[in-house]
Tab-separated table of N, CA, C and O in Angstrom:
chain	number	residue	atom	x	y	z
A	1446	MET	N	0.004	16.036	-25.198
A	1446	MET	CA	0.267	14.916	-24.214
A	1446	MET	C	1.262	14.342	-23.938
A	1446	MET	O	1.898	14.123	-24.242
A	1447	LEU	N	2.052	14.344	-22.214
A	1447	LEU	CA	3.278	13.691	-21.400
A	1447	LEU	C	2.643	12.448	-21.217
A	1447	LEU	O	1.253	12.643	-19.852
A	1448	LYS	N	3.121	11.486	-21.153
A	1448	LYS	CA	2.406	10.509	-20.753
A	1448	LYS	C	3.961	9.615	-20.278
A	1448	LYS	O	5.427	9.455	-21.162
A	1449	LEU	N	4.261	9.115	-18.788
A	1449	LEU	CA	5.501	8.423	-18.465
A	1449	LEU	C	5.067	6.779	-17.614
A	1449	LEU	O	3.702	6.937	-17.361
A	1450	ILE	N	5.337	6.462	-18.345
A	1450	ILE	CA	5.155	4.999	-18.047
A	1450	ILE	C	6.698	4.017	-16.623
A	1450	ILE	O	7.549	4.250	-18.018
A	1451	PHE	N	6.544	4.087	-15.754
A	1451	PHE	CA	7.284	3.103	-14.830
A	1451	PHE	C	7.152	1.922	-14.386
A	1451	PHE	O	6.451	1.281	-14.639
A	1452	MET	N	8.584	0.608	-15.313
A	1452	MET	CA	7.817	-0.252	-15.476
A	1452	MET	C	9.707	-0.997	-13.465
A	1452	MET	O	10.551	-0.363	-13.987
A	1453	ILE	N	8.663	-1.560	-13.093
A	1453	ILE	CA	9.000	-1.056	-11.308
A	1453	ILE	C	9.281	-2.923	-10.763
A	1453	ILE	O	7.978	-3.624	-11.498
A	1454	ASN	N	9.692	-2.834	-10.156
A	1454	ASN	CA	10.405	-4.598	-9.557
A	1454	ASN	C	10.458	-4.552	-8.826
A	1454	ASN	O	10.528	-3.249	-7.148
A	1455	ARG	N	9.990	-5.185	-7.441
A	1455	ARG	CA	9.301	-5.427	-6.386
A	1455	ARG	C	10.998	-5.598	-5.072
A	1455	ARG	O	11.890	-5.256	-5.695
A	1456	ALA	N	11.201	-4.986	-4.231
A	1456	ALA	CA	12.201	-4.920	-3.235
A	1456	ALA	C	13.043	-6.710	-2.319
A	1456	ALA	O	11.959	-7.665	-3.115
A	1457	GLU	N	14.266	-6.363	-3.273
A	1457	GLU	CA	14.320	-8.226	-2.785
A	1457	GLU	C	13.661	-8.646	-1.803
A	1457	GLU	O	13.871	-7.734	-0.805
A	1458	GLY	N	13.556	-9.204	-2.104
A	1458	GLY	CA	12.782	-10.448	-0.782
A	1458	GLY	C	11.419	-10.781	-0.269
A	1458	GLY	O	10.794	-11.430	0.386
A	1459	MET	N	10.108	-9.418	-0.804
A	1459	MET	CA	9.254	-9.196	-1.444
A	1459	MET	C	8.378	-10.142	-1.658
A	1459	MET	O	8.907	-10.284	-3.337
A	1460	SER	N	7.895	-10.593	-2.190
A	1460	SER	CA	6.374	-11.499	-2.657
A	1460	SER	C	6.001	-11.006	-3.868
A	1460	SER	O	6.079	-9.699	-3.605
A	1461	TYR	N	6.047	-11.367	-4.857
A	1461	TYR	CA	5.260	-10.910	-5.566
A	1461	TYR	C	3.966	-10.523	-5.485
A	1461	TYR	O	3.697	-8.822	-5.235
A	1462	GLU	N	2.737	-11.035	-4.814
A	1462	GLU	CA	1.928	-11.299	-3.999
A	1462	GLU	C	1.596	-9.998	-2.557
A	1462	GLU	O	1.096	-9.060	-3.586
A	1463	ARG	N	2.926	-9.566	-2.332
A	1463	ARG	CA	2.922	-8.776	-1.018
A	1463	ARG	C	3.312	-7.119	-1.869
A	1463	ARG	O	2.714	-6.349	-2.068
A	1464	PHE	N	3.690	-7.184	-2.889
A	1464	PHE	CA	3.962	-6.326	-4.497
A	1464	PHE	C	2.964	-5.657	-4.705
A	1464	PHE	O	2.689	-4.715	-4.325
A	1465	VAL	N	2.430	-6.734	-5.458
A	1465	VAL	CA	1.118	-5.693	-6.063
A	1465	VAL	C	0.336	-5.392	-5.036
A	1465	VAL	O	-1.011	-4.230	-4.797
A	1466	ASP	N	-0.476	-6.271	-3.999
A	1466	ASP	CA	-0.923	-5.677	-3.104
A	1466	ASP	C	-0.498	-3.988	-2.529
A	1466	ASP	O	-1.536	-3.378	-2.150
A	1467	HIS	N	0.387	-4.204	-2.151
A	1467	HIS	CA	1.391	-3.206	-1.817
A	1467	HIS	C	1.014	-1.609	-2.837
A	1467	HIS	O	0.292	-0.933	-2.823
A	1468	HIS	N	1.627	-2.345	-4.710
A	1468	HIS	CA	1.197	-0.965	-4.994
A	1468	HIS	C	-0.479	-1.098	-5.285
A	1468	HIS	O	-0.972	0.361	-5.308
A	1469	ARG	N	-1.687	-1.511	-5.777
A	1469	ARG	CA	-2.607	-1.986	-6.271
A	1469	ARG	C	-3.648	-1.296	-4.661
A	1469	ARG	O	-4.363	-0.374	-4.682
A	1470	ASN	N	-3.426	-1.289	-3.101
A	1470	ASN	CA	-3.961	-0.483	-1.970
A	1470	ASN	C	-3.347	-0.040	-0.900
A	1470	ASN	O	-3.889	0.243	-0.342
A	1471	ARG	N	-1.979	0.451	-1.806
A	1471	ARG	CA	-1.455	1.449	-0.458
A	1471	ARG	C	-0.536	2.967	-1.445
A	1471	ARG	O	-1.045	3.900	-1.192
A	1472	HIS	N	-0.168	2.555	-2.421
A	1472	HIS	CA	0.547	3.184	-3.178
A	1472	HIS	C	-0.330	3.921	-4.283
A	1472	HIS	O	-0.425	5.542	-4.390
A	1473	ALA	N	-0.926	2.791	-5.009
A	1473	ALA	CA	-2.079	4.186	-5.563
A	1473	ALA	C	-3.272	4.984	-4.462
A	1473	ALA	O	-3.478	6.058	-5.182
A	1474	PRO	N	-3.762	4.222	-4.155
A	1474	PRO	CA	-4.832	5.548	-2.977
A	1474	PRO	C	-4.149	5.938	-3.009
A	1474	PRO	O	-4.270	7.792	-2.043
A	1475	LEU	N	-3.183	6.242	-1.837
A	1475	LEU	CA	-1.880	7.561	-1.348
A	1475	LEU	C	-1.449	8.630	-3.159
A	1475	LEU	O	-2.111	9.512	-2.549
A	1476	PHE	N	-1.664	8.238	-3.819
A	1476	PHE	CA	-0.788	9.392	-4.907
A	1476	PHE	C	-2.112	9.376	-5.153
A	1476	PHE	O	-2.096	10.862	-5.655
A	1477	THR	N	-3.209	8.997	-5.578
A	1477	THR	CA	-4.622	9.361	-6.177
A	1477	THR	C	-5.329	10.270	-4.748
A	1477	THR	O	-6.211	11.501	-5.591
A	1478	SER	N	-4.487	10.407	-3.842
A	1478	SER	CA	-5.891	11.446	-2.161
A	1478	SER	C	-4.492	12.417	-1.993
A	1478	SER	O	-5.531	14.203	-1.963
A	1479	ILE	N	-3.404	12.871	-3.269
A	1479	ILE	CA	-3.089	13.587	-3.673
A	1479	ILE	C	-3.972	14.848	-3.825
A	1479	ILE	O	-4.529	14.449	-5.107
A	1480	PRO	N	-4.007	16.153	-3.346
A	1480	PRO	CA	-4.942	17.115	-3.951
A	1480	PRO	C	-4.913	17.258	-5.779
A	1480	PRO	O	-5.220	17.936	-6.267
A	1481	GLU	N	-3.715	17.437	-5.471
A	1481	GLU	CA	-2.487	18.263	-7.303
A	1481	GLU	C	-3.262	17.161	-7.692
A	1481	GLU	O	-3.068	17.836	-9.082
A	1482	ALA	N	-3.620	15.871	-7.856
A	1482	ALA	CA	-3.638	15.151	-8.734
A	1482	ALA	C	-4.485	14.774	-9.732
A	1482	ALA	O	-4.737	14.902	-11.024
A	1483	GLU	N	-6.242	15.498	-8.651
A	1483	GLU	CA	-6.968	15.918	-9.308
A	1483	GLU	C	-7.021	17.614	-10.442
A	1483	GLU	O	-7.500	16.582	-11.730
A	1484	ARG	N	-6.231	18.263	-10.732
A	1484	ARG	CA	-5.601	19.357	-11.169
A	1484	ARG	C	-5.135	18.690	-12.975
A	1484	ARG	O	-5.457	19.326	-13.563
A	1485	TYR	N	-3.278	17.930	-11.112
A	1485	TYR	CA	-2.455	18.045	-12.781
A	1485	TYR	C	-2.450	17.407	-14.002
A	1485	TYR	O	-1.992	16.612	-14.815
A	1486	VAL	N	-3.026	15.916	-12.488
A	1486	VAL	CA	-2.916	14.643	-13.422
A	1486	VAL	C	-3.948	13.627	-14.299
A	1486	VAL	O	-5.238	13.632	-14.224
A	1487	ARG	N	-4.070	13.564	-16.024
A	1487	ARG	CA	-4.663	12.941	-16.547
A	1487	ARG	C	-5.998	11.774	-16.801
A	1487	ARG	O	-6.246	11.029	-16.690
A	1488	LYS	N	-4.620	10.951	-15.784
A	1488	LYS	CA	-4.471	9.816	-16.009
A	1488	LYS	C	-3.244	8.861	-15.208
A	1488	LYS	O	-2.631	9.241	-15.298
A	1489	TYR	N	-4.258	8.233	-13.943
A	1489	TYR	CA	-3.668	6.906	-13.797
A	1489	TYR	C	-3.710	5.934	-12.679
A	1489	TYR	O	-4.671	5.729	-12.831
A	1490	ALA	N	-2.667	4.928	-13.786
A	1490	ALA	CA	-2.770	3.424	-13.366
A	1490	ALA	C	-1.490	2.487	-12.872
A	1490	ALA	O	-1.427	3.230	-13.262
A	1491	VAL	N	-2.175	1.705	-12.329
A	1491	VAL	CA	-0.808	0.709	-12.044
A	1491	VAL	C	-2.125	-0.650	-12.324
A	1491	VAL	O	-2.853	-0.992	-12.859
A	1492	SER	N	-0.794	-1.509	-13.139
A	1492	SER	CA	-1.669	-3.387	-13.392
A	1492	SER	C	-0.010	-4.072	-12.973
A	1492	SER	O	1.145	-3.700	-12.759
A	1493	HIS	N	-0.018	-5.788	-13.451
A	1493	HIS	CA	0.515	-6.379	-12.988
A	1493	HIS	C	0.320	-7.365	-14.255
A	1493	HIS	O	-0.360	-7.898	-14.290
A	1494	PRO	N	1.618	-7.208	-15.095
A	1494	PRO	CA	1.866	-8.792	-15.741
A	1494	PRO	C	1.608	-10.097	-15.148
A	1494	PRO	O	1.502	-10.318	-13.929
A	1495	VAL	N	1.107	-11.032	-15.833
A	1495	VAL	CA	0.283	-12.366	-14.506
A	1495	VAL	C	1.476	-12.837	-16.178
A	1495	VAL	O	1.432	-12.912	-16.899
A	1496	PRO	N	2.114	-14.382	-15.149
A	1496	PRO	CA	2.762	-15.685	-16.269
A	1496	PRO	C	0.902	-16.048	-17.061
A	1496	PRO	O	0.059	-16.058	-16.638
A	1497	ALA	N	2.172	-16.437	-18.467
A	1497	ALA	CA	0.773	-17.005	-19.254
A	1497	ALA	C	2.150	-18.237	-19.960
A	1497	ALA	O	3.096	-17.581	-20.010
A	1498	GLU	N	1.138	-19.152	-20.611
A	1498	GLU	CA	1.637	-20.559	-21.004
A	1498	GLU	C	2.626	-19.549	-22.194
A	1498	GLU	O	1.599	-18.895	-22.939
A	1499	ASN	N	3.293	-19.724	-22.702
A	1499	ASN	CA	3.921	-19.537	-23.961
A	1499	ASN	C	5.081	-18.494	-24.058
A	1499	ASN	O	5.125	-18.059	-25.352
A	1500	TYR	N	4.809	-17.851	-23.131
A	1500	TYR	CA	4.717	-16.105	-23.397
A	1500	TYR	C	6.199	-16.234	-22.257
A	1500	TYR	O	7.064	-17.100	-21.146
A	1501	PRO	N	6.909	-15.606	-22.535
A	1501	PRO	CA	8.379	-14.937	-21.596
A	1501	PRO	C	7.731	-14.808	-20.811
A	1501	PRO	O	6.587	-14.609	-19.900
A	1502	PRO	N	8.831	-15.245	-19.409
A	1502	PRO	CA	8.617	-14.005	-18.271
A	1502	PRO	C	8.714	-12.975	-17.954
A	1502	PRO	O	9.504	-12.371	-19.132
A	1503	ARG	N	7.871	-12.535	-17.103
A	1503	ARG	CA	7.531	-11.155	-17.706
A	1503	ARG	C	9.259	-10.504	-16.903
A	1503	ARG	O	9.927	-11.199	-15.975
A	1504	ALA	N	9.038	-9.263	-17.547
A	1504	ALA	CA	10.790	-8.613	-17.073
A	1504	ALA	C	9.894	-7.840	-15.591
A	1504	ALA	O	11.220	-6.709	-16.191
A	1505	TYR	N	9.729	-6.826	-15.538
A	1505	TYR	CA	8.611	-6.291	-14.446
A	1505	TYR	C	8.140	-7.213	-13.969
A	1505	TYR	O	6.506	-7.606	-14.314
A	1506	ASP	N	7.786	-5.752	-12.606
A	1506	ASP	CA	6.891	-6.830	-11.485
A	1506	ASP	C	5.662	-5.697	-10.931
A	1506	ASP	O	4.025	-5.898	-10.821
A	1507	GLY	N	5.842	-4.370	-11.720
A	1507	GLY	CA	4.362	-3.774	-11.808
A	1507	GLY	C	4.789	-2.147	-12.997
A	1507	GLY	O	6.210	-2.232	-12.642
A	1508	LEU	N	3.928	-2.107	-13.127
A	1508	LEU	CA	3.471	-0.511	-13.931
A	1508	LEU	C	2.509	0.722	-13.820
A	1508	LEU	O	1.829	0.321	-13.660
A	1509	THR	N	3.798	1.511	-13.414
A	1509	THR	CA	3.010	2.629	-12.822
A	1509	THR	C	2.499	3.798	-14.150
A	1509	THR	O	3.925	4.252	-15.291
A	1510	GLU	N	1.466	3.790	-14.746
A	1510	GLU	CA	1.061	4.868	-16.092
A	1510	GLU	C	0.623	6.658	-15.285
A	1510	GLU	O	-0.101	6.071	-15.277
A	1511	ILE	N	1.589	7.957	-15.765
A	1511	ILE	CA	0.832	8.785	-15.847
A	1511	ILE	C	0.970	9.889	-16.060
A	1511	ILE	O	2.516	10.225	-16.968
A	1512	TRP	N	-0.078	10.698	-17.353
A	1512	TRP	CA	-0.499	11.180	-17.872
A	1512	TRP	C	-0.547	12.865	-17.275
A	1512	TRP	O	-1.426	13.063	-16.757
A	1513	PHE	N	0.116	13.211	-18.033
A	1513	PHE	CA	-0.134	15.034	-17.621
A	1513	PHE	C	-0.703	15.545	-19.737
A	1513	PHE	O	-0.010	14.954	-20.470
A	1514	GLU	N	-0.914	16.589	-19.286
A	1514	GLU	CA	-1.724	17.814	-20.168
A	1514	GLU	C	-0.610	18.101	-20.624
A	1514	GLU	O	-0.353	18.170	-21.885
A	1515	ASP	N	0.685	18.153	-20.491
A	1515	ASP	CA	2.440	19.416	-20.386
A	1515	ASP	C	2.918	19.054	-19.662
A	1515	ASP	O	2.911	19.147	-18.394
A	1516	TRP	N	4.107	19.524	-19.620
A	1516	TRP	CA	5.295	19.777	-18.654
A	1516	TRP	C	4.803	20.521	-17.472
A	1516	TRP	O	5.720	20.208	-16.312
A	1517	ALA	N	4.353	22.003	-18.074
A	1517	ALA	CA	3.949	22.166	-17.192
A	1517	ALA	C	2.707	22.527	-16.263
A	1517	ALA	O	3.081	21.895	-14.766
A	1518	ASP	N	2.086	21.358	-16.651
A	1518	ASP	CA	1.473	20.913	-15.391
A	1518	ASP	C	2.524	19.503	-13.996
A	1518	ASP	O	2.419	19.093	-13.330
A	1519	HIS	N	3.474	18.770	-15.451
A	1519	HIS	CA	3.882	17.515	-14.626
A	1519	HIS	C	5.025	18.429	-13.635
A	1519	HIS	O	4.637	17.921	-12.310
A	1520	ASP	N	5.978	20.122	-14.340
A	1520	ASP	CA	6.046	20.135	-12.547
A	1520	ASP	C	5.672	20.449	-11.949
A	1520	ASP	O	5.343	21.006	-10.158
A	1521	ALA	N	4.095	21.784	-12.445
A	1521	ALA	CA	3.294	21.905	-11.078
A	1521	ALA	C	2.542	20.743	-10.299
A	1521	ALA	O	2.789	20.848	-8.858
A	1522	PHE	N	3.456	19.594	-10.306
A	1522	PHE	CA	2.302	18.253	-9.134
A	1522	PHE	C	2.936	17.845	-8.568
A	1522	PHE	O	3.753	18.381	-7.433
A	1523	PHE	N	4.967	17.570	-8.872
A	1523	PHE	CA	5.809	17.053	-8.662
A	1523	PHE	C	6.342	17.953	-7.100
A	1523	PHE	O	6.999	18.096	-6.903
A	1524	ALA	N	6.707	19.707	-7.930
A	1524	ALA	CA	6.790	20.697	-7.213
A	1524	ALA	C	5.710	20.613	-5.937
A	1524	ALA	O	6.453	21.524	-5.069
A	1525	SER	N	4.397	20.466	-6.356
A	1525	SER	CA	3.830	20.814	-5.143
A	1525	SER	C	3.567	20.100	-3.386
A	1525	SER	O	4.600	19.338	-3.378
A	1526	ALA	N	3.717	20.636	-2.448
A	1526	ALA	CA	3.972	20.880	-0.815
A	1526	ALA	C	3.479	19.461	-1.379
A	1526	ALA	O	4.149	18.306	-0.024
A	1527	ASN	N	2.176	19.601	-1.562
A	1527	ASN	CA	1.557	18.229	-0.896
A	1527	ASN	C	2.132	16.699	-1.407
A	1527	ASN	O	2.135	15.788	-0.896
A	1528	TYR	N	2.806	16.148	-2.581
A	1528	TYR	CA	3.657	15.454	-3.305
A	1528	TYR	C	5.109	15.642	-2.394
A	1528	TYR	O	5.594	14.431	-2.343
A	1529	GLY	N	5.945	16.705	-2.552
A	1529	GLY	CA	6.425	16.416	-1.270
A	1529	GLY	C	6.204	15.648	0.141
A	1529	GLY	O	7.616	14.606	0.197
A	1530	ARG	N	5.443	16.523	1.053
A	1530	ARG	CA	5.195	16.074	1.914
A	1530	ARG	C	4.457	13.941	1.440
A	1530	ARG	O	5.302	13.373	2.842
A	1531	TRP	N	3.904	13.575	0.699
A	1531	TRP	CA	3.620	12.138	0.316
A	1531	TRP	C	4.409	11.803	-0.388
A	1531	TRP	O	5.466	10.356	0.261
A	1532	SER	N	6.147	11.881	-0.530
A	1532	SER	CA	7.233	10.907	-1.731
A	1532	SER	C	8.436	10.792	-0.444
A	1532	SER	O	9.207	10.721	-1.175
A	1533	THR	N	7.545	11.980	1.213
A	1533	THR	CA	9.323	11.887	1.601
A	1533	THR	C	9.366	10.302	2.645
A	1533	THR	O	8.040	10.958	3.151
A	1534	PRO	N	9.390	9.914	2.569
A	1534	PRO	CA	9.507	7.993	3.435
A	1534	PRO	C	10.136	8.422	4.481
A	1534	PRO	O	9.120	7.700	5.256
A	1535	THR	N	10.454	9.245	5.352
A	1535	THR	CA	10.559	9.879	6.297
A	1535	THR	C	9.335	10.343	6.927
A	1535	THR	O	8.771	9.832	8.281
A	1536	LYS	N	8.938	10.920	6.480
A	1536	LYS	CA	7.251	11.267	6.236
A	1536	LYS	C	6.455	10.106	6.258
A	1536	LYS	O	5.238	10.895	7.714
A	1537	ARG	N	6.596	9.824	5.295
A	1537	ARG	CA	5.581	8.606	5.066
A	1537	ARG	C	5.575	7.102	6.372
A	1537	ARG	O	4.825	6.578	6.783
A	1538	ALA	N	6.984	6.772	7.292
A	1538	ALA	CA	6.691	6.245	7.563
A	1538	ALA	C	7.474	7.212	9.275
A	1538	ALA	O	6.393	6.184	10.145
A	1539	SER	N	6.581	8.007	9.397
A	1539	SER	CA	6.024	9.450	10.548
A	1539	SER	C	4.837	8.450	11.495
A	1539	SER	O	3.809	8.446	10.824
A	1540	SER	N	4.858	8.239	12.484
A	1540	SER	CA	3.502	7.916	13.126
A	1540	SER	C	2.524	9.570	12.840
A	1540	SER	O	0.966	8.986	13.247
A	1541	THR	N	3.200	10.121	12.734
A	1541	THR	CA	2.194	12.016	12.626
A	1541	THR	C	1.947	11.295	11.366
A	1541	THR	O	1.095	12.629	11.056
A	1542	TRP	N	2.734	11.321	10.505
A	1542	TRP	CA	1.886	11.305	9.365
A	1542	TRP	C	0.693	10.624	8.223
A	1542	TRP	O	0.580	9.692	8.932
A	1543	ALA	N	-0.223	11.545	7.575
A	1543	ALA	CA	-1.208	10.348	7.346
A	1543	ALA	C	-1.744	10.955	6.542
A	1543	ALA	O	-1.696	12.654	6.068
A	1544	PRO	N	-2.875	10.597	5.528
A	1544	PRO	CA	-3.053	10.709	3.980
A	1544	PRO	C	-3.824	11.882	4.698
A	1544	PRO	O	-4.187	11.706	5.724
A	1545	TRP	N	-4.115	12.361	3.322
A	1545	TRP	CA	-5.457	13.799	2.886
A	1545	TRP	C	-6.887	12.914	3.285
A	1545	TRP	O	-7.015	11.511	3.365
A	1546	PRO	N	-7.626	13.868	4.142
A	1546	PRO	CA	-9.176	13.155	4.469
A	1546	PRO	C	-9.641	12.971	3.383
A	1546	PRO	O	-9.186	13.611	2.249
């Protein structure tokens, strides 16, 4: 099992609340809507640390976890045309781009 864990921070000037909303309600659904995700991704999860009394401040704003069975599935997913379509910022920003049905 190959487990990727990404600790990410929001863009400068973006509120924590806006980041969490975008990560949960835009990014995660788009990622999981990629048709190859069902075939190659074993687990996909996002989480966000919350402040807790007597604990240090958070070191990151969000965590993304992606599990694959092996490197072959990892490579196949990230090489897929659909992932390429989703991950290209200019295509996401385009008025003609839309997620899969």
